[in-house]
JSON list of C-alpha atoms in Angstrom, two decimals:
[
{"chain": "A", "resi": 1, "resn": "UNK", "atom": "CA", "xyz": [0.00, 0.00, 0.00]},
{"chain": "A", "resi": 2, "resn": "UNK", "atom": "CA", "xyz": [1.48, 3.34, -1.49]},
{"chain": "A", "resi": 3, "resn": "UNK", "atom": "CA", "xyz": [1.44, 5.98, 1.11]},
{"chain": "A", "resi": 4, "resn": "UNK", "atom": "CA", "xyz": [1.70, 8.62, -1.71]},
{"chain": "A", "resi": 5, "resn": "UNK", "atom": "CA", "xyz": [-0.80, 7.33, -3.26]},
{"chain": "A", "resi": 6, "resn": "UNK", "atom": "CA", "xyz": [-2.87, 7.80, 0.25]},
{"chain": "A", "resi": 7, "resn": "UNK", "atom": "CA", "xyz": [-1.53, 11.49, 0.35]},
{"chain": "A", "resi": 8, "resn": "UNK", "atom": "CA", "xyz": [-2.91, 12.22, -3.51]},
{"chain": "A", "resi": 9, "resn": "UNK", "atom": "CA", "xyz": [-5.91, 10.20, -2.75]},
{"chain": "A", "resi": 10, "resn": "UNK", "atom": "CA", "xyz": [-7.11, 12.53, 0.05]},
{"chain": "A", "resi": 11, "resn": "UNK", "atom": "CA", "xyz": [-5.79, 15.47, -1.82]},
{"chain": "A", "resi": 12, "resn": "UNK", "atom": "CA", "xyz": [-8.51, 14.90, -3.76]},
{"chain": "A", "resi": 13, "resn": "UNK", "atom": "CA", "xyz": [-10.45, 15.35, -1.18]},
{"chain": "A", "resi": 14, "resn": "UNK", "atom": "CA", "xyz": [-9.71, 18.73, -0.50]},
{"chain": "A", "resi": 15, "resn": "UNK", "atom": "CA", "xyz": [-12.34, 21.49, 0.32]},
{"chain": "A", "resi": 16, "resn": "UNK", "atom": "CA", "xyz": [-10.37, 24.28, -0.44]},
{"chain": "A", "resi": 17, "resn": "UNK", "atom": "CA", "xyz": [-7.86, 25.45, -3.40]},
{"chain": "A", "resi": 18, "resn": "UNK", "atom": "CA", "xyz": [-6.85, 23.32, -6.49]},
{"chain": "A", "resi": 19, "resn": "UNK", "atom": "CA", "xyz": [-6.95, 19.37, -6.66]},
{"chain": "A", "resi": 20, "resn": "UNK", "atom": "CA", "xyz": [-5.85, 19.19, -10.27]},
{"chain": "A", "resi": 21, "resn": "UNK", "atom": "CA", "xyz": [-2.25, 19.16, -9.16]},
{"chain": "A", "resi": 22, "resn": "UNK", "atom": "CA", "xyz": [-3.21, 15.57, -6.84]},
{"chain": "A", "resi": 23, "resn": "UNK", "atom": "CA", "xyz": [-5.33, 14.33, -9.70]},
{"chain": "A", "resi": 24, "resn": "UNK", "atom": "CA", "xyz": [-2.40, 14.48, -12.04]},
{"chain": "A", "resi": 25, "resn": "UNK", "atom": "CA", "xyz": [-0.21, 12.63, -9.62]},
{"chain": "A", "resi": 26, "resn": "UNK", "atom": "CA", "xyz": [-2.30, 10.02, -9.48]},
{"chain": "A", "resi": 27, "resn": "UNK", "atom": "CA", "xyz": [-1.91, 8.97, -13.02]},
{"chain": "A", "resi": 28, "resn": "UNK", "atom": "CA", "xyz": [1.54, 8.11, -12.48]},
{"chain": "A", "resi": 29, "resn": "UNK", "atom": "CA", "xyz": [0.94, 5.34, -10.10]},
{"chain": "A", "resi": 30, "resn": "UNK", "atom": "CA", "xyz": [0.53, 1.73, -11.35]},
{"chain": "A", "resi": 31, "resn": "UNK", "atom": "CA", "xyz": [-2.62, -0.37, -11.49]},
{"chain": "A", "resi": 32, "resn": "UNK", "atom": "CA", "xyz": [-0.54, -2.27, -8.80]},
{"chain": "A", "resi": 33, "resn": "UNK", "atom": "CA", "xyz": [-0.34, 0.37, -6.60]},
{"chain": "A", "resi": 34, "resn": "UNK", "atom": "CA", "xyz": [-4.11, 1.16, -7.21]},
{"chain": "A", "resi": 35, "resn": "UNK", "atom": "CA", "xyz": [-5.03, -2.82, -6.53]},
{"chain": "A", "resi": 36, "resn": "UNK", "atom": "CA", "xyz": [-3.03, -2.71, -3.42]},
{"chain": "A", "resi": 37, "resn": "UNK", "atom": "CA", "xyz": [-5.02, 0.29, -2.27]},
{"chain": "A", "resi": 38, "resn": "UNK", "atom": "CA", "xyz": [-8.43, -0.57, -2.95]},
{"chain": "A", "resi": 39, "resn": "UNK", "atom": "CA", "xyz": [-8.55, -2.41, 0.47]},
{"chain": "A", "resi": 40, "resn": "UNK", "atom": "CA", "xyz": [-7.69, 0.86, 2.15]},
{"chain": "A", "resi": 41, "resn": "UNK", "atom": "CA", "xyz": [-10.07, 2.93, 0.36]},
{"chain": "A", "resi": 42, "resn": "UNK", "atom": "CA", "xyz": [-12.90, 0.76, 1.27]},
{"chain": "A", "resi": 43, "resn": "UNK", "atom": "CA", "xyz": [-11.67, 0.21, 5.52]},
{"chain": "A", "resi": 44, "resn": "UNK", "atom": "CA", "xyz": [-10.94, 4.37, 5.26]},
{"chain": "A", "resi": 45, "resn": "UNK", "atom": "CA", "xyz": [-14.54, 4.75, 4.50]},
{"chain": "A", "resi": 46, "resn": "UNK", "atom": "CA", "xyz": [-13.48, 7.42, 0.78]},
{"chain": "A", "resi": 47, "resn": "UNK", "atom": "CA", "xyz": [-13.84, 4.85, -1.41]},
{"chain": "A", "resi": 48, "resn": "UNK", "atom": "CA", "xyz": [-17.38, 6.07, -2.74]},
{"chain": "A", "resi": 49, "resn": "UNK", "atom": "CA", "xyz": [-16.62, 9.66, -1.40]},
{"chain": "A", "resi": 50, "resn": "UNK", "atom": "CA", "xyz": [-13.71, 9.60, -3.80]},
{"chain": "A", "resi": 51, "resn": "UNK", "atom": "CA", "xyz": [-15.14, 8.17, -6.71]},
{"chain": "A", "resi": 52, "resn": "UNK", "atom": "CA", "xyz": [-17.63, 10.65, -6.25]},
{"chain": "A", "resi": 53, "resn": "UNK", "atom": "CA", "xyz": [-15.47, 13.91, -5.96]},
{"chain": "A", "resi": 54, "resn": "UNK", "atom": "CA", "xyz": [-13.68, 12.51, -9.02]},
{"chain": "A", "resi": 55, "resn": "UNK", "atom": "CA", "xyz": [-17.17, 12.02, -11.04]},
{"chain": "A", "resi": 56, "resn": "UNK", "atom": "CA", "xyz": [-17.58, 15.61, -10.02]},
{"chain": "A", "resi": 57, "resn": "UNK", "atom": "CA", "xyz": [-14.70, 17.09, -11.08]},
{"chain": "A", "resi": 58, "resn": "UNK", "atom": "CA", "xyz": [-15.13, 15.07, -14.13]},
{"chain": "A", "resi": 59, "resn": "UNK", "atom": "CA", "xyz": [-11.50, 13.36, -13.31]},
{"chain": "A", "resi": 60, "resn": "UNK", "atom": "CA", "xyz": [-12.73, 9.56, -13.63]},
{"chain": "A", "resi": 61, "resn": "UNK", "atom": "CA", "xyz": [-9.53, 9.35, -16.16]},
{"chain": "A", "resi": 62, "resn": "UNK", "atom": "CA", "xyz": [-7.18, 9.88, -12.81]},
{"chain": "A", "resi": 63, "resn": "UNK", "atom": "CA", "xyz": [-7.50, 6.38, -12.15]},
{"chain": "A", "resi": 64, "resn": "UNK", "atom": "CA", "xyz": [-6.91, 3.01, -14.24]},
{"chain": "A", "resi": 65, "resn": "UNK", "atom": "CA", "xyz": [-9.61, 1.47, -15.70]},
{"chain": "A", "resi": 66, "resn": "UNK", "atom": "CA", "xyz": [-10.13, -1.31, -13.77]},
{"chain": "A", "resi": 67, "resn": "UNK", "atom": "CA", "xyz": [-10.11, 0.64, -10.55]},
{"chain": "A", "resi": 68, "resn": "UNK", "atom": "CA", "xyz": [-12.73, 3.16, -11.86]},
{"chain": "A", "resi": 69, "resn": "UNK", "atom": "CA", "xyz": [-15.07, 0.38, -13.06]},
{"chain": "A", "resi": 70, "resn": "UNK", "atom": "CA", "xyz": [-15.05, -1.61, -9.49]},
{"chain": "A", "resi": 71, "resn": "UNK", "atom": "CA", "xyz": [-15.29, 2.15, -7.93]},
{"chain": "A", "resi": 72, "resn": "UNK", "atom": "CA", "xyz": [-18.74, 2.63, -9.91]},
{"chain": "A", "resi": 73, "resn": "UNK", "atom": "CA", "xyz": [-20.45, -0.50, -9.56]},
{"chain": "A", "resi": 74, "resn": "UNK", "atom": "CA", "xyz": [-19.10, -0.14, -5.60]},
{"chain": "A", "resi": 75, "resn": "UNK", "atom": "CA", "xyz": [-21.09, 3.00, -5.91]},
{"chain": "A", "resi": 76, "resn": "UNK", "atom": "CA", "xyz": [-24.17, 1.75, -8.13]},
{"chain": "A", "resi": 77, "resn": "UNK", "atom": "CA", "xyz": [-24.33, -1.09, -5.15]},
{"chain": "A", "resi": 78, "resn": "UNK", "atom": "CA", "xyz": [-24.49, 1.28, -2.37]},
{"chain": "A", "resi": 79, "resn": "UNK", "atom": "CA", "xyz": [-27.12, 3.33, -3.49]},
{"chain": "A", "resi": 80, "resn": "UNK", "atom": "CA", "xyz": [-29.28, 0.47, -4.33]},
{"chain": "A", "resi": 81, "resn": "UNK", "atom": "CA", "xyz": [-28.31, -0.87, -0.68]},
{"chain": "A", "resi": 82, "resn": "UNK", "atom": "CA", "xyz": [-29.46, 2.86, 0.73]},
{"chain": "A", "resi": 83, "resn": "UNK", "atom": "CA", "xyz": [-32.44, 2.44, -1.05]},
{"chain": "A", "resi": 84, "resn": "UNK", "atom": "CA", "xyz": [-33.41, -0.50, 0.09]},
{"chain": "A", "resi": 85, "resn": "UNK", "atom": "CA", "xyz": [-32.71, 0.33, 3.82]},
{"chain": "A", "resi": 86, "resn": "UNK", "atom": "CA", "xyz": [-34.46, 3.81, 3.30]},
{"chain": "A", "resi": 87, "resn": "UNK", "atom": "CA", "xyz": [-37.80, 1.78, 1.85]},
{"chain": "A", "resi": 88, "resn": "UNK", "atom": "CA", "xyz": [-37.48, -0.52, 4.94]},
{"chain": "A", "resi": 89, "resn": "UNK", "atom": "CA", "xyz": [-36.81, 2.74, 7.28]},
{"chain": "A", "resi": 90, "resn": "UNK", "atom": "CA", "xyz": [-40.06, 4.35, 5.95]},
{"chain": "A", "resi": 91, "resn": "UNK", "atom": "CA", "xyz": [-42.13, 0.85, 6.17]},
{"chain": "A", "resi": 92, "resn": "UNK", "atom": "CA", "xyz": [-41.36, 1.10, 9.94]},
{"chain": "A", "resi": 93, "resn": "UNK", "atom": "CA", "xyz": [-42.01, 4.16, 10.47]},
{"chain": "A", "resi": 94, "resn": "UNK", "atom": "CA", "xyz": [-45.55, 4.23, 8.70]},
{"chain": "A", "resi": 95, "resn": "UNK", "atom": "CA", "xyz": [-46.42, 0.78, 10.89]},
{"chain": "A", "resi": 96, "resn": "UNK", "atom": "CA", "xyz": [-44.79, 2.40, 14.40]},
{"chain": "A", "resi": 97, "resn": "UNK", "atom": "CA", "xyz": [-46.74, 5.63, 13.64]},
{"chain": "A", "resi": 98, "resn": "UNK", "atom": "CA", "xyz": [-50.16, 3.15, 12.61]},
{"chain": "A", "resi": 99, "resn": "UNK", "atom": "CA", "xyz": [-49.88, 1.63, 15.35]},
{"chain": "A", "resi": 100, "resn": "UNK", "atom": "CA", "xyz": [-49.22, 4.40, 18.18]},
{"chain": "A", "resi": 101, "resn": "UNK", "atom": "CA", "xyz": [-46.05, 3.55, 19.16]},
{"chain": "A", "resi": 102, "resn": "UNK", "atom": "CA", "xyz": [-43.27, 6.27, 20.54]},
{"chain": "A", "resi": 103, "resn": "UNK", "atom": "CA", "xyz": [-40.34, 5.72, 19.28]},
{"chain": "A", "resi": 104, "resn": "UNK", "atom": "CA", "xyz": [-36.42, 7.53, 18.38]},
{"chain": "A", "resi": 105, "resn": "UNK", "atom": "CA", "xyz": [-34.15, 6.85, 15.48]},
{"chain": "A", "resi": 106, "resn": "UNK", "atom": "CA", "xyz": [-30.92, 6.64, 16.68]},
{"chain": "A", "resi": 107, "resn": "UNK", "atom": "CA", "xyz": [-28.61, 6.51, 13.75]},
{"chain": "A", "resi": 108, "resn": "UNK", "atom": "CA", "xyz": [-29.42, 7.63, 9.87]},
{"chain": "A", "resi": 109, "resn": "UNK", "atom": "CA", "xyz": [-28.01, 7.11, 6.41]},
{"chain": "A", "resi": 110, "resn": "UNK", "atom": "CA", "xyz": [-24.33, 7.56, 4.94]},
{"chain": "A", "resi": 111, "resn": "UNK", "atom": "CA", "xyz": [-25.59, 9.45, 1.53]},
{"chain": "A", "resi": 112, "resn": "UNK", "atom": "CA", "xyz": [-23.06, 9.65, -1.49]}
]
């Protein structure tokens, strides 16, 4: 795992100022490097926030092929995944509210 390619990765990521300089780097890493970082995107929790800001910036060519394909279909999972859960959130809801009952949510939805 490439610890430059960690650094450009949450360049990326950057609220403020220019990325373009961190997208650029990362076309000079190898699809090894990218493969051996996948793992960390994913346990980091960026892995669909980066694919993301790169689909917004319009920078989907900043990573090898391969990497951006699993990235989308990572992505195209997840919000089927939130839409499932939100369907099932909303089914409770309706019955809890039916049926009287009190209740809190506690935690929400990670949206990308």
């Amino acid at each position: 795992m490439s610890r430059d390619l960690q650094r450009e990765i949450a360049g990326c990521l950057r609220v403020a100022g220019s990325v373009d300089e961190h997208l650029l780097r990362l076309r000079k890493f190898s699809a090894q490097e990218w493969q051996a970082s996948i793992r960390w995107l994913h346990l980091s929790g960026i892995a669909l926030i980066f694919w993301d800001r790169l689909q917004t910036l319009k920078a989907e060519w900043a990573v090898p092929p391969q990497v951006g394909a699993d990235l989308a279909a990572d992505l195209a999972d997840h919000r089927l995944r939130v839409a499932a859960m939100t369907r099932e959130f909303d089914s409770l809801n309706r019955h809890f509210e039916r049926e009287g009952i009190k209740y809190a949510v506690l935690k929400g939805f990670a949206l990308v």
